[in-house]
mmCIF file of C-alpha atoms in Angstrom:
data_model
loop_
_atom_site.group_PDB
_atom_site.id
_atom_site.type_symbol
_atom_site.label_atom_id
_atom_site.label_comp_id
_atom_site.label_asym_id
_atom_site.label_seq_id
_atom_site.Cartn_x
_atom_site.Cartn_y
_atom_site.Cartn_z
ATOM 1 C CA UNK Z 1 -26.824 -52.034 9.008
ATOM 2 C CA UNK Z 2 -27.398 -48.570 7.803
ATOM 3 C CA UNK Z 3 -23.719 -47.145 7.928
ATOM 4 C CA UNK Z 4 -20.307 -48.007 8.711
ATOM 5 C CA UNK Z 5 -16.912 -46.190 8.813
ATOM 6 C CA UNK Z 6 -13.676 -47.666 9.880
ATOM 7 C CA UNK Z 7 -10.079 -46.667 10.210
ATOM 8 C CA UNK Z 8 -6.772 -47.222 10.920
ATOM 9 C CA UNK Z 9 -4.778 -46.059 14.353
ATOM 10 C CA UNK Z 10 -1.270 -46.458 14.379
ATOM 11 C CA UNK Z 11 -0.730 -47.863 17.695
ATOM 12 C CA UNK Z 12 -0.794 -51.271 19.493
ATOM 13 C CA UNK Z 13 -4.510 -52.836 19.571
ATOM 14 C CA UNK Z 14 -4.089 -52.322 23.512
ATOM 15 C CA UNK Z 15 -4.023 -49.119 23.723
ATOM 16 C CA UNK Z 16 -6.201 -48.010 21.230
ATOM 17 C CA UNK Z 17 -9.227 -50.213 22.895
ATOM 18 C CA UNK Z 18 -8.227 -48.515 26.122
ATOM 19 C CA UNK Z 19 -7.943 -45.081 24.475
ATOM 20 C CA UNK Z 20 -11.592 -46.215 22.508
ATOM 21 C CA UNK Z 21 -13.159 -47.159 26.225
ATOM 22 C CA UNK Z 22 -11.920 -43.874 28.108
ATOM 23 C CA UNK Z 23 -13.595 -41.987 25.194
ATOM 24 C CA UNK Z 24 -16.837 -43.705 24.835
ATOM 25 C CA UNK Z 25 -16.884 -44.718 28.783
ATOM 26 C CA UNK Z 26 -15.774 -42.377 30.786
ATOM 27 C CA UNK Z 27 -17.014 -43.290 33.938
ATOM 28 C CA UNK Z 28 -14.672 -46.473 33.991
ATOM 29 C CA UNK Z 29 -16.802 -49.264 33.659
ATOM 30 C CA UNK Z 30 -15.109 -51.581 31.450
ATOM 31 C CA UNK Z 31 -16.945 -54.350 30.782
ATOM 32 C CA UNK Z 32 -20.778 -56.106 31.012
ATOM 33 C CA UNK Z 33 -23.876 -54.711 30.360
ATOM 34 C CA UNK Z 34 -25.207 -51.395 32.328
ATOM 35 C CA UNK Z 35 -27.433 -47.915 31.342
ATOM 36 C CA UNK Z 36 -25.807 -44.702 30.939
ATOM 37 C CA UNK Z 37 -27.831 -41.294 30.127
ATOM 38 C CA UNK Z 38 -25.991 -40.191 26.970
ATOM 39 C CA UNK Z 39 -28.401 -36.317 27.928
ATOM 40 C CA UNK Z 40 -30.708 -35.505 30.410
ATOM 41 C CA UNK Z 41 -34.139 -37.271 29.783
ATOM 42 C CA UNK Z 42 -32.567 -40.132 27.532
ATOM 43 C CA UNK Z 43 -30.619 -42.792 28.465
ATOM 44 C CA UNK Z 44 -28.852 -46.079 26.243
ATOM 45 C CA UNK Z 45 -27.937 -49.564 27.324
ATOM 46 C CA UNK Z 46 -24.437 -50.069 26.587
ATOM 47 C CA UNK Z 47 -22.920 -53.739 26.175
ATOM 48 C CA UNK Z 48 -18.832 -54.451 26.401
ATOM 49 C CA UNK Z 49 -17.544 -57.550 25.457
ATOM 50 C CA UNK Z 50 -14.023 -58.477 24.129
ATOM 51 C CA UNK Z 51 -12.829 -55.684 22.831
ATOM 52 C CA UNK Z 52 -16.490 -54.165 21.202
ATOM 53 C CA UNK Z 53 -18.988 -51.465 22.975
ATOM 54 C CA UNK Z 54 -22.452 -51.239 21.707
ATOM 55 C CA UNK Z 55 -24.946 -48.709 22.518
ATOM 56 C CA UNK Z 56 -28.766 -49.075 21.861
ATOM 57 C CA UNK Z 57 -31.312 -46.643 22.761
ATOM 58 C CA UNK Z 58 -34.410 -44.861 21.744
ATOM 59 C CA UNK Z 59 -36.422 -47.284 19.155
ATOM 60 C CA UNK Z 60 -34.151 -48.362 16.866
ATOM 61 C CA UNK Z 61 -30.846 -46.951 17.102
ATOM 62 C CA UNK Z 62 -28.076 -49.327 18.044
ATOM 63 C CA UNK Z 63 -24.320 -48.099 17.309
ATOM 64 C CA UNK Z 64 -21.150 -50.410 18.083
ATOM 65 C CA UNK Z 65 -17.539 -49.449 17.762
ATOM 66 C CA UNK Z 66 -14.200 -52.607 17.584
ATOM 67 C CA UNK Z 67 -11.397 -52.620 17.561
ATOM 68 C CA UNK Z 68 -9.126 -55.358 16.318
ATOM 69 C CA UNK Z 69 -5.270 -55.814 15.453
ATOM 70 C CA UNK Z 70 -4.561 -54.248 12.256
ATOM 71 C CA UNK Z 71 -0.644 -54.371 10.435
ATOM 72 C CA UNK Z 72 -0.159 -51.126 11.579
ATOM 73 C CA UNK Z 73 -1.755 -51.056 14.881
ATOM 74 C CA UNK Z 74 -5.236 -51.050 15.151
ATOM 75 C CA UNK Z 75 -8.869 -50.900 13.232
ATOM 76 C CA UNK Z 76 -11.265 -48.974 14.682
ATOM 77 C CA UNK Z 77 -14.640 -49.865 12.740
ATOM 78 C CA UNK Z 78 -18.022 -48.155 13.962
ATOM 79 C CA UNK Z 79 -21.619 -49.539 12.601
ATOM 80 C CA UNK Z 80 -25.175 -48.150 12.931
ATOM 81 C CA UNK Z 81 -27.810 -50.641 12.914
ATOM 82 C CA UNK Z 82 -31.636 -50.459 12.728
ATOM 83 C CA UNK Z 83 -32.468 -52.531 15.725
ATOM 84 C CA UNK Z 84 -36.610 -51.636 15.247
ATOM 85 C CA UNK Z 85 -38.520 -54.464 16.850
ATOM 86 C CA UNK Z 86 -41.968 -52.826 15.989
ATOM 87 C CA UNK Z 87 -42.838 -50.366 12.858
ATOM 88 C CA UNK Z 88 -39.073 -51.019 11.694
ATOM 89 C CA UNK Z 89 -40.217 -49.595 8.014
ATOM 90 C CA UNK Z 90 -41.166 -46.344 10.166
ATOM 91 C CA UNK Z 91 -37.109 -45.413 11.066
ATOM 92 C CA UNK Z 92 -36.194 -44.056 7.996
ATOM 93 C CA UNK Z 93 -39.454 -41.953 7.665
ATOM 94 C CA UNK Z 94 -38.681 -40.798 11.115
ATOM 95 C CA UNK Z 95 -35.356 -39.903 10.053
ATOM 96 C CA UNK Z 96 -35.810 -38.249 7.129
ATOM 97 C CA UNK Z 97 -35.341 -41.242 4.851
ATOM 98 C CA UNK Z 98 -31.574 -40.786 6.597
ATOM 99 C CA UNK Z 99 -30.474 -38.454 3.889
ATOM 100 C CA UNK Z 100 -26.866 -37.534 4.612
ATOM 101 C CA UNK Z 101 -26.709 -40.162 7.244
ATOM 102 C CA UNK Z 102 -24.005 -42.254 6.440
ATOM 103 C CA UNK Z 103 -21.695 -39.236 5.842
ATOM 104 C CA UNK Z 104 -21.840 -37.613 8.846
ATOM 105 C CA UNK Z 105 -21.786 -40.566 10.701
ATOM 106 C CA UNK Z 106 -18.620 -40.951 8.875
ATOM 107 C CA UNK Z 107 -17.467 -37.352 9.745
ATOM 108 C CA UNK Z 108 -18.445 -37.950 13.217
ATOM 109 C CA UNK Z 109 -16.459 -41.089 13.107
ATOM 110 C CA UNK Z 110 -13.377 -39.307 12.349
ATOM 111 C CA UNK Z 111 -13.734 -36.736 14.527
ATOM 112 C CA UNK Z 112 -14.083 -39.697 17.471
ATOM 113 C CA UNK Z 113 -11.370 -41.343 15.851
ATOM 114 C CA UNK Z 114 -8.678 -38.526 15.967
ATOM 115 C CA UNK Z 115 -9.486 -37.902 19.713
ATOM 116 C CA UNK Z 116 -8.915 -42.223 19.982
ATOM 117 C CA UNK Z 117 -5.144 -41.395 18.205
ATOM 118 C CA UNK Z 118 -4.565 -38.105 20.520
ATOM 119 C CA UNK Z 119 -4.984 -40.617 23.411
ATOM 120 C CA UNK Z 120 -3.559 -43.403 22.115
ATOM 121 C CA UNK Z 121 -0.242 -41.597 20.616
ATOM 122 C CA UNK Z 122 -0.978 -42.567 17.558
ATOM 123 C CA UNK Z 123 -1.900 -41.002 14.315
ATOM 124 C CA UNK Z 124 -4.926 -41.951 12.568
ATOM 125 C CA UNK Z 125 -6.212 -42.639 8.525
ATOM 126 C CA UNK Z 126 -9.650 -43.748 7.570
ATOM 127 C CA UNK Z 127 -9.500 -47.675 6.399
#
């Protein structure tokens, strides 16, 4: 794992996965596995089971977002992975040695996470 933010959406579980989905999935597929092109030219595999969807595309990048009952409403928790089959000491020379990655994946996380409470009428805190 190379970073991980979570918080916390005051709203039932429910709706805040469906809120989570319509964000992240907007063509309405719900469930299984399937490719989407996240921009022209590149495209991920994304995975939905229970109430997680993963993406993983390019070499090594793999990025899943949950959400679980919390005791006041729901946790949203998103993780990056290194998912490198080959030359997996390569990503974070490729990456800059991911300086500054875990906080704007964090920043990036909130700003996906406030657009999760606009939908899901709730508001929203980091965990």
């Amino acid at each position: 794992m190379l970073a991980q933010a979570a918080g916390i959406v005051e709203a039932p579980a429910a709706r805040v996965w469906d809120a989570l989905a319509a964000e992240l999935l907007p063509d309405g597929r719900r469930s299984g596995r399937f490719t989407v092109e996240d921009v022209p030219g590149h495209t991920s595999t994304v995975e939905v089971t229970g109430h997680t969807i993963a993406f993983q595309g390019g070499w090594w990048y793999r990025g899943e977002w949950s959400v679980e009952p919390h005791p006041q409403g729901a946790l949203v928790v998103h993780r990056v992975f290194n998912v490198a089959q080959r030359l997996r000491w390569g990503v974070p020379l490729a990456n800059r040695l991911f300086i500054g990655f875990a906080e704007s994946t964090r920043a990036g996380f909130l700003d996906g996470l406030a657009k999760i409470g606009r939908r899901a009428g709730g508001a929203v805190r980091p965990a």
